[in-house]
Amino acid sequence: MESMQASLEGEQKATAEALRIKKKLEGDINEFEIALDHANKANNEALKSIKRYQQQLREAEVSYEEAARLRQEMSERA
């Protein structure tokens, strides 16, 4: 009888420990999901910034090429 009682107590302890670990893992998963969401949002913002900088660079290149062309024309006229 005592061995059955000890076995039951052992199983109860193991079950309680398993539930504790399960809750901890679920909490960790939730934290990782939140961190992933934040990382994805930051990545999207970074991509938007990169696209904006690329557009600004293209505009600057066009402006530079136009200025160089005008300078060349002026140089040829002079």
PDB file of N, CA and C in Angstrom:
ATOM      1  N   MET A   1       0.827  -1.187   0.000  1.00  0.00           N
ATOM      2  CA  MET A   1       0.000   0.000   0.000  1.00  0.00           C
ATOM      3  C   MET A   1       0.879   1.262   0.000  1.00  0.00           C
ATOM      4  N   GLU A   2       1.922   1.189   0.834  1.00  0.00           N
ATOM      5  CA  GLU A   2       2.817   2.352   0.906  1.00  0.00           C
ATOM      6  C   GLU A   2       3.529   2.592  -0.406  1.00  0.00           C
ATOM      7  N   SER A   3       3.890   1.538  -1.104  1.00  0.00           N
ATOM      8  CA  SER A   3       4.576   1.704  -2.383  1.00  0.00           C
ATOM      9  C   SER A   3       3.630   2.295  -3.434  1.00  0.00           C
ATOM     10  N   MET A   4       2.347   1.922  -3.358  1.00  0.00           N
ATOM     11  CA  MET A   4       1.371   2.510  -4.272  1.00  0.00           C
ATOM     12  C   MET A   4       1.202   3.996  -3.982  1.00  0.00           C
ATOM     13  N   GLN A   5       1.193   4.335  -2.673  1.00  0.00           N
ATOM     14  CA  GLN A   5       1.059   5.733  -2.279  1.00  0.00           C
ATOM     15  C   GLN A   5       2.282   6.519  -2.746  1.00  0.00           C
ATOM     16  N   ALA A   6       3.444   5.956  -2.579  1.00  0.00           N
ATOM     17  CA  ALA A   6       4.675   6.619  -3.015  1.00  0.00           C
ATOM     18  C   ALA A   6       4.693   6.765  -4.533  1.00  0.00           C
ATOM     19  N   SER A   7       4.222   5.738  -5.228  1.00  0.00           N
ATOM     20  CA  SER A   7       4.168   5.790  -6.683  1.00  0.00           C
ATOM     21  C   SER A   7       3.191   6.877  -7.151  1.00  0.00           C
ATOM     22  N   LEU A   8       2.050   6.963  -6.487  1.00  0.00           N
ATOM     23  CA  LEU A   8       1.057   7.988  -6.822  1.00  0.00           C
ATOM     24  C   LEU A   8       1.627   9.377  -6.578  1.00  0.00           C
ATOM     25  N   GLU A   9       2.292   9.561  -5.460  1.00  0.00           N
ATOM     26  CA  GLU A   9       2.898  10.859  -5.162  1.00  0.00           C
ATOM     27  C   GLU A   9       3.957  11.221  -6.203  1.00  0.00           C
ATOM     28  N   GLY A  10       4.733  10.235  -6.608  1.00  0.00           N
ATOM     29  CA  GLY A  10       5.748  10.466  -7.642  1.00  0.00           C
ATOM     30  C   GLY A  10       5.110  10.888  -8.957  1.00  0.00           C
ATOM     31  N   GLU A  11       4.026  10.216  -9.317  1.00  0.00           N
ATOM     32  CA  GLU A  11       3.321  10.572 -10.551  1.00  0.00           C
ATOM     33  C   GLU A  11       2.716  11.969 -10.450  1.00  0.00           C
ATOM     34  N   GLN A  12       2.173  12.312  -9.292  1.00  0.00           N
ATOM     35  CA  GLN A  12       1.591  13.644  -9.094  1.00  0.00           C
ATOM     36  C   GLN A  12       2.672  14.723  -9.213  1.00  0.00           C
ATOM     37  N   LYS A  13       3.818  14.444  -8.627  1.00  0.00           N
ATOM     38  CA  LYS A  13       4.924  15.400  -8.721  1.00  0.00           C
ATOM     39  C   LYS A  13       5.387  15.553 -10.169  1.00  0.00           C
ATOM     40  N   ALA A  14       5.489  14.435 -10.877  1.00  0.00           N
ATOM     41  CA  ALA A  14       5.918  14.474 -12.276  1.00  0.00           C
ATOM     42  C   ALA A  14       4.899  15.228 -13.125  1.00  0.00           C
ATOM     43  N   THR A  15       3.609  14.992 -12.857  1.00  0.00           N
ATOM     44  CA  THR A  15       2.560  15.693 -13.598  1.00  0.00           C
ATOM     45  C   THR A  15       2.612  17.190 -13.323  1.00  0.00           C
ATOM     46  N   ALA A  16       2.783  17.551 -12.067  1.00  0.00           N
ATOM     47  CA  ALA A  16       2.868  18.966 -11.699  1.00  0.00           C
ATOM     48  C   ALA A  16       4.086  19.612 -12.368  1.00  0.00           C
ATOM     49  N   GLU A  17       5.195  18.910 -12.362  1.00  0.00           N
ATOM     50  CA  GLU A  17       6.412  19.429 -12.999  1.00  0.00           C
ATOM     51  C   GLU A  17       6.215  19.579 -14.501  1.00  0.00           C
ATOM     52  N   ALA A  18       5.562  18.592 -15.112  1.00  0.00           N
ATOM     53  CA  ALA A  18       5.300  18.662 -16.553  1.00  0.00           C
ATOM     54  C   ALA A  18       4.394  19.850 -16.877  1.00  0.00           C
ATOM     55  N   LEU A  19       3.391  20.093 -16.062  1.00  0.00           N
ATOM     56  CA  LEU A  19       2.505  21.240 -16.274  1.00  0.00           C
ATOM     57  C   LEU A  19       3.256  22.551 -16.102  1.00  0.00           C
ATOM     58  N   ARG A  20       4.135  22.603 -15.122  1.00  0.00           N
ATOM     59  CA  ARG A  20       4.934  23.811 -14.896  1.00  0.00           C
ATOM     60  C   ARG A  20       5.824  24.084 -16.109  1.00  0.00           C
ATOM     61  N   ILE A  21       6.457  23.044 -16.605  1.00  0.00           N
ATOM     62  CA  ILE A  21       7.327  23.190 -17.777  1.00  0.00           C
ATOM     63  C   ILE A  21       6.505  23.586 -19.003  1.00  0.00           C
ATOM     64  N   LYS A  22       5.317  22.981 -19.153  1.00  0.00           N
ATOM     65  CA  LYS A  22       4.452  23.310 -20.288  1.00  0.00           C
ATOM     66  C   LYS A  22       4.058  24.785 -20.251  1.00  0.00           C
ATOM     67  N   LYS A  23       3.672  25.277 -19.089  1.00  0.00           N
ATOM     68  CA  LYS A  23       3.285  26.689 -18.972  1.00  0.00           C
ATOM     69  C   LYS A  23       4.469  27.600 -19.274  1.00  0.00           C
ATOM     70  N   LYS A  24       5.656  27.217 -18.794  1.00  0.00           N
ATOM     71  CA  LYS A  24       6.835  28.026 -19.062  1.00  0.00           C
ATOM     72  C   LYS A  24       7.126  28.065 -20.559  1.00  0.00           C
ATOM     73  N   LEU A  25       7.047  26.915 -21.216  1.00  0.00           N
ATOM     74  CA  LEU A  25       7.299  26.852 -22.658  1.00  0.00           C
ATOM     75  C   LEU A  25       6.256  27.647 -23.444  1.00  0.00           C
ATOM     76  N   GLU A  26       5.003  27.583 -23.018  1.00  0.00           N
ATOM     77  CA  GLU A  26       3.967  28.375 -23.681  1.00  0.00           C
ATOM     78  C   GLU A  26       4.257  29.871 -23.530  1.00  0.00           C
ATOM     79  N   GLY A  27       4.702  30.259 -22.332  1.00  0.00           N
ATOM     80  CA  GLY A  27       5.081  31.661 -22.114  1.00  0.00           C
ATOM     81  C   GLY A  27       6.257  32.058 -22.990  1.00  0.00           C
ATOM     82  N   ASP A  28       7.238  31.179 -23.101  1.00  0.00           N
ATOM     83  CA  ASP A  28       8.397  31.452 -23.965  1.00  0.00           C
ATOM     84  C   ASP A  28       7.967  31.599 -25.421  1.00  0.00           C
ATOM     85  N   ILE A  29       7.061  30.721 -25.863  1.00  0.00           N
ATOM     86  CA  ILE A  29       6.572  30.802 -27.240  1.00  0.00           C
ATOM     87  C   ILE A  29       5.882  32.136 -27.479  1.00  0.00           C
ATOM     88  N   ASN A  30       5.050  32.557 -26.529  1.00  0.00           N
ATOM     89  CA  ASN A  30       4.372  33.844 -26.671  1.00  0.00           C
ATOM     90  C   ASN A  30       5.376  34.994 -26.759  1.00  0.00           C
ATOM     91  N   GLU A  31       6.398  34.948 -25.940  1.00  0.00           N
ATOM     92  CA  GLU A  31       7.426  35.991 -25.976  1.00  0.00           C
ATOM     93  C   GLU A  31       8.158  35.987 -27.318  1.00  0.00           C
ATOM     94  N   PHE A  32       8.467  34.796 -27.827  1.00  0.00           N
ATOM     95  CA  PHE A  32       9.139  34.701 -29.132  1.00  0.00           C
ATOM     96  C   PHE A  32       8.251  35.223 -30.257  1.00  0.00           C
ATOM     97  N   GLU A  33       6.948  34.929 -30.165  1.00  0.00           N
ATOM     98  CA  GLU A  33       6.024  35.431 -31.187  1.00  0.00           C
ATOM     99  C   GLU A  33       5.974  36.959 -31.173  1.00  0.00           C
ATOM    100  N   ILE A  34       5.961  37.534 -29.987  1.00  0.00           N
ATOM    101  CA  ILE A  34       5.954  38.994 -29.862  1.00  0.00           C
ATOM    102  C   ILE A  34       7.265  39.564 -30.403  1.00  0.00           C
ATOM    103  N   ALA A  35       8.376  38.942 -30.038  1.00  0.00           N
ATOM    104  CA  ALA A  35       9.677  39.410 -30.526  1.00  0.00           C
ATOM    105  C   ALA A  35       9.754  39.300 -32.045  1.00  0.00           C
ATOM    106  N   LEU A  36       9.227  38.216 -32.605  1.00  0.00           N
ATOM    107  CA  LEU A  36       9.220  38.044 -34.052  1.00  0.00           C
ATOM    108  C   LEU A  36       8.373  39.117 -34.725  1.00  0.00           C
ATOM    109  N   ASP A  37       7.229  39.420 -34.146  1.00  0.00           N
ATOM    110  CA  ASP A  37       6.369  40.465 -34.693  1.00  0.00           C
ATOM    111  C   ASP A  37       7.087  41.812 -34.696  1.00  0.00           C
ATOM    112  N   HIS A  38       7.758  42.129 -33.606  1.00  0.00           N
ATOM    113  CA  HIS A  38       8.513  43.384 -33.535  1.00  0.00           C
ATOM    114  C   HIS A  38       9.639  43.394 -34.569  1.00  0.00           C
ATOM    115  N   ALA A  39      10.328  42.281 -34.706  1.00  0.00           N
ATOM    116  CA  ALA A  39      11.432  42.197 -35.667  1.00  0.00           C
ATOM    117  C   ALA A  39      10.911  42.356 -37.095  1.00  0.00           C
ATOM    118  N   ASN A  40       9.771  41.743 -37.386  1.00  0.00           N
ATOM    119  CA  ASN A  40       9.188  41.877 -38.725  1.00  0.00           C
ATOM    120  C   ASN A  40       8.781  43.320 -39.009  1.00  0.00           C
ATOM    121  N   LYS A  41       8.203  43.990 -38.013  1.00  0.00           N
ATOM    122  CA  LYS A  41       7.818  45.388 -38.200  1.00  0.00           C
ATOM    123  C   LYS A  41       9.052  46.257 -38.423  1.00  0.00           C
ATOM    124  N   ALA A  42      10.103  46.018 -37.645  1.00  0.00           N
ATOM    125  CA  ALA A  42      11.338  46.784 -37.813  1.00  0.00           C
ATOM    126  C   ALA A  42      11.947  46.522 -39.187  1.00  0.00           C
ATOM    127  N   ASN A  43      11.890  45.282 -39.631  1.00  0.00           N
ATOM    128  CA  ASN A  43      12.408  44.930 -40.955  1.00  0.00           C
ATOM    129  C   ASN A  43      11.630  45.649 -42.050  1.00  0.00           C
ATOM    130  N   ASN A  44      10.310  45.680 -41.928  1.00  0.00           N
ATOM    131  CA  ASN A  44       9.489  46.375 -42.915  1.00  0.00           C
ATOM    132  C   ASN A  44       9.815  47.857 -42.955  1.00  0.00           C
ATOM    133  N   GLU A  45      10.015  48.467 -41.799  1.00  0.00           N
ATOM    134  CA  GLU A  45      10.376  49.883 -41.749  1.00  0.00           C
ATOM    135  C   GLU A  45      11.747  50.107 -42.399  1.00  0.00           C
ATOM    136  N   ALA A  46      12.666  49.195 -42.132  1.00  0.00           N
ATOM    137  CA  ALA A  46      14.001  49.319 -42.727  1.00  0.00           C
ATOM    138  C   ALA A  46      13.922  49.198 -44.249  1.00  0.00           C
ATOM    139  N   LEU A  47      13.104  48.286 -44.734  1.00  0.00           N
ATOM    140  CA  LEU A  47      12.936  48.132 -46.184  1.00  0.00           C
ATOM    141  C   LEU A  47      12.338  49.390 -46.806  1.00  0.00           C
ATOM    142  N   LYS A  48      11.373  49.991 -46.123  1.00  0.00           N
ATOM    143  CA  LYS A  48      10.791  51.244 -46.612  1.00  0.00           C
ATOM    144  C   LYS A  48      11.851  52.331 -46.680  1.00  0.00           C
ATOM    145  N   SER A  49      12.687  52.410 -45.646  1.00  0.00           N
ATOM    146  CA  SER A  49      13.756  53.407 -45.631  1.00  0.00           C
ATOM    147  C   SER A  49      14.739  53.170 -46.769  1.00  0.00           C
ATOM    148  N   ILE A  50      15.093  51.925 -46.997  1.00  0.00           N
ATOM    149  CA  ILE A  50      16.024  51.595 -48.085  1.00  0.00           C
ATOM    150  C   ILE A  50      15.439  52.021 -49.423  1.00  0.00           C
ATOM    151  N   LYS A  51      14.163  51.721 -49.638  1.00  0.00           N
ATOM    152  CA  LYS A  51      13.526  52.109 -50.902  1.00  0.00           C
ATOM    153  C   LYS A  51      13.505  53.628 -51.053  1.00  0.00           C
ATOM    154  N   ARG A  52      13.238  54.329 -49.954  1.00  0.00           N
ATOM    155  CA  ARG A  52      13.230  55.792 -49.983  1.00  0.00           C
ATOM    156  C   ARG A  52      14.620  56.324 -50.321  1.00  0.00           C
ATOM    157  N   TYR A  53      15.655  55.748 -49.709  1.00  0.00           N
ATOM    158  CA  TYR A  53      17.034  56.178 -49.989  1.00  0.00           C
ATOM    159  C   TYR A  53      17.424  55.863 -51.429  1.00  0.00           C
ATOM    160  N   GLN A  54      16.985  54.718 -51.937  1.00  0.00           N
ATOM    161  CA  GLN A  54      17.284  54.369 -53.328  1.00  0.00           C
ATOM    162  C   GLN A  54      16.651  55.383 -54.282  1.00  0.00           C
ATOM    163  N   GLN A  55      15.414  55.781 -53.985  1.00  0.00           N
ATOM    164  CA  GLN A  55      14.744  56.768 -54.822  1.00  0.00           C
ATOM    165  C   GLN A  55      15.474  58.116 -54.759  1.00  0.00           C
ATOM    166  N   GLN A  56      15.897  58.503 -53.561  1.00  0.00           N
ATOM    167  CA  GLN A  56      16.641  59.751 -53.420  1.00  0.00           C
ATOM    168  C   GLN A  56      17.959  59.685 -54.188  1.00  0.00           C
ATOM    169  N   LEU A  57      18.609  58.538 -54.143  1.00  0.00           N
ATOM    170  CA  LEU A  57      19.868  58.370 -54.876  1.00  0.00           C
ATOM    171  C   LEU A  57      19.627  58.472 -56.376  1.00  0.00           C
ATOM    172  N   ARG A  58      18.566  57.820 -56.863  1.00  0.00           N
ATOM    173  CA  ARG A  58      18.244  57.918 -58.289  1.00  0.00           C
ATOM    174  C   ARG A  58      18.005  59.376 -58.694  1.00  0.00           C
ATOM    175  N   GLU A  59      17.257  60.096 -57.873  1.00  0.00           N
ATOM    176  CA  GLU A  59      16.971  61.500 -58.176  1.00  0.00           C
ATOM    177  C   GLU A  59      18.258  62.328 -58.174  1.00  0.00           C
ATOM    178  N   ALA A  60      19.144  62.048 -57.232  1.00  0.00           N
ATOM    179  CA  ALA A  60      20.414  62.772 -57.175  1.00  0.00           C
ATOM    180  C   ALA A  60      21.271  62.449 -58.402  1.00  0.00           C
ATOM    181  N   GLU A  61      21.266  61.190 -58.824  1.00  0.00           N
ATOM    182  CA  GLU A  61      22.034  60.805 -60.014  1.00  0.00           C
ATOM    183  C   GLU A  61      21.499  61.508 -61.260  1.00  0.00           C
ATOM    184  N   VAL A  62      20.189  61.569 -61.392  1.00  0.00           N
ATOM    185  CA  VAL A  62      19.587  62.247 -62.541  1.00  0.00           C
ATOM    186  C   VAL A  62      19.959  63.731 -62.518  1.00  0.00           C
ATOM    187  N   SER A  63      19.871  64.324 -61.337  1.00  0.00           N
ATOM    188  CA  SER A  63      20.219  65.735 -61.194  1.00  0.00           C
ATOM    189  C   SER A  63      21.686  65.972 -61.539  1.00  0.00           C
ATOM    190  N   TYR A  64      22.552  65.089 -61.053  1.00  0.00           N
ATOM    191  CA  TYR A  64      23.978  65.210 -61.347  1.00  0.00           C
ATOM    192  C   TYR A  64      24.237  65.078 -62.853  1.00  0.00           C
ATOM    193  N   GLU A  65      23.606  64.081 -63.466  1.00  0.00           N
ATOM    194  CA  GLU A  65      23.809  63.868 -64.901  1.00  0.00           C
ATOM    195  C   GLU A  65      23.316  65.073 -65.698  1.00  0.00           C
ATOM    196  N   GLU A  66      22.214  65.656 -65.298  1.00  0.00           N
ATOM    197  CA  GLU A  66      21.707  66.846 -65.980  1.00  0.00           C
ATOM    198  C   GLU A  66      22.676  68.016 -65.818  1.00  0.00           C
ATOM    199  N   ALA A  67      23.180  68.198 -64.612  1.00  0.00           N
ATOM    200  CA  ALA A  67      24.139  69.280 -64.367  1.00  0.00           C
ATOM    201  C   ALA A  67      25.422  69.048 -65.172  1.00  0.00           C
ATOM    202  N   ALA A  68      25.885  67.807 -65.235  1.00  0.00           N
ATOM    203  CA  ALA A  68      27.096  67.495 -65.992  1.00  0.00           C
ATOM    204  C   ALA A  68      26.869  67.746 -67.480  1.00  0.00           C
ATOM    205  N   ARG A  69      25.680  67.375 -67.967  1.00  0.00           N
ATOM    206  CA  ARG A  69      25.355  67.608 -69.372  1.00  0.00           C
ATOM    207  C   ARG A  69      25.326  69.113 -69.678  1.00  0.00           C
ATOM    208  N   LEU A  70      24.702  69.886 -68.796  1.00  0.00           N
ATOM    209  CA  LEU A  70      24.656  71.339 -69.004  1.00  0.00           C
ATOM    210  C   LEU A  70      26.053  71.949 -68.946  1.00  0.00           C
ATOM    211  N   ARG A  71      26.868  71.464 -68.031  1.00  0.00           N
ATOM    212  CA  ARG A  71      28.238  71.963 -67.913  1.00  0.00           C
ATOM    213  C   ARG A  71      29.028  71.643 -69.183  1.00  0.00           C
ATOM    214  N   GLN A  72      28.813  70.441 -69.709  1.00  0.00           N
ATOM    215  CA  GLN A  72      29.489  70.045 -70.945  1.00  0.00           C
ATOM    216  C   GLN A  72      29.048  70.932 -72.106  1.00  0.00           C
ATOM    217  N   GLU A  73      27.760  71.208 -72.188  1.00  0.00           N
ATOM    218  CA  GLU A  73      27.251  72.067 -73.247  1.00  0.00           C
ATOM    219  C   GLU A  73      27.853  73.478 -73.135  1.00  0.00           C
ATOM    220  N   MET A  74      27.898  73.992 -71.926  1.00  0.00           N
ATOM    221  CA  MET A  74      28.471  75.332 -71.702  1.00  0.00           C
ATOM    222  C   MET A  74      29.946  75.356 -72.093  1.00  0.00           C
ATOM    223  N   SER A  75      30.626  74.265 -71.726  1.00  0.00           N
ATOM    224  CA  SER A  75      32.047  74.160 -72.027  1.00  0.00           C
ATOM    225  C   SER A  75      32.253  74.138 -73.539  1.00  0.00           C
ATOM    226  N   GLU A  76      31.428  73.422 -74.250  1.00  0.00           N
ATOM    227  CA  GLU A  76      31.538  73.342 -75.704  1.00  0.00           C
ATOM    228  C   GLU A  76      31.237  74.674 -76.361  1.00  0.00           C
ATOM    229  N   ARG A  77      30.301  75.422 -75.814  1.00  0.00           N
ATOM    230  CA  ARG A  77      29.948  76.731 -76.362  1.00  0.00           C
ATOM    231  C   ARG A  77      31.067  77.756 -76.155  1.00  0.00           C
ATOM    232  N   ALA A  78      31.751  77.583 -75.043  1.00  0.00           N
ATOM    233  CA  ALA A  78      32.799  78.566 -74.714  1.00  0.00           C
ATOM    234  C   ALA A  78      34.073  78.242 -75.398  1.00  0.00           C
TER     235      ALA A  78
END
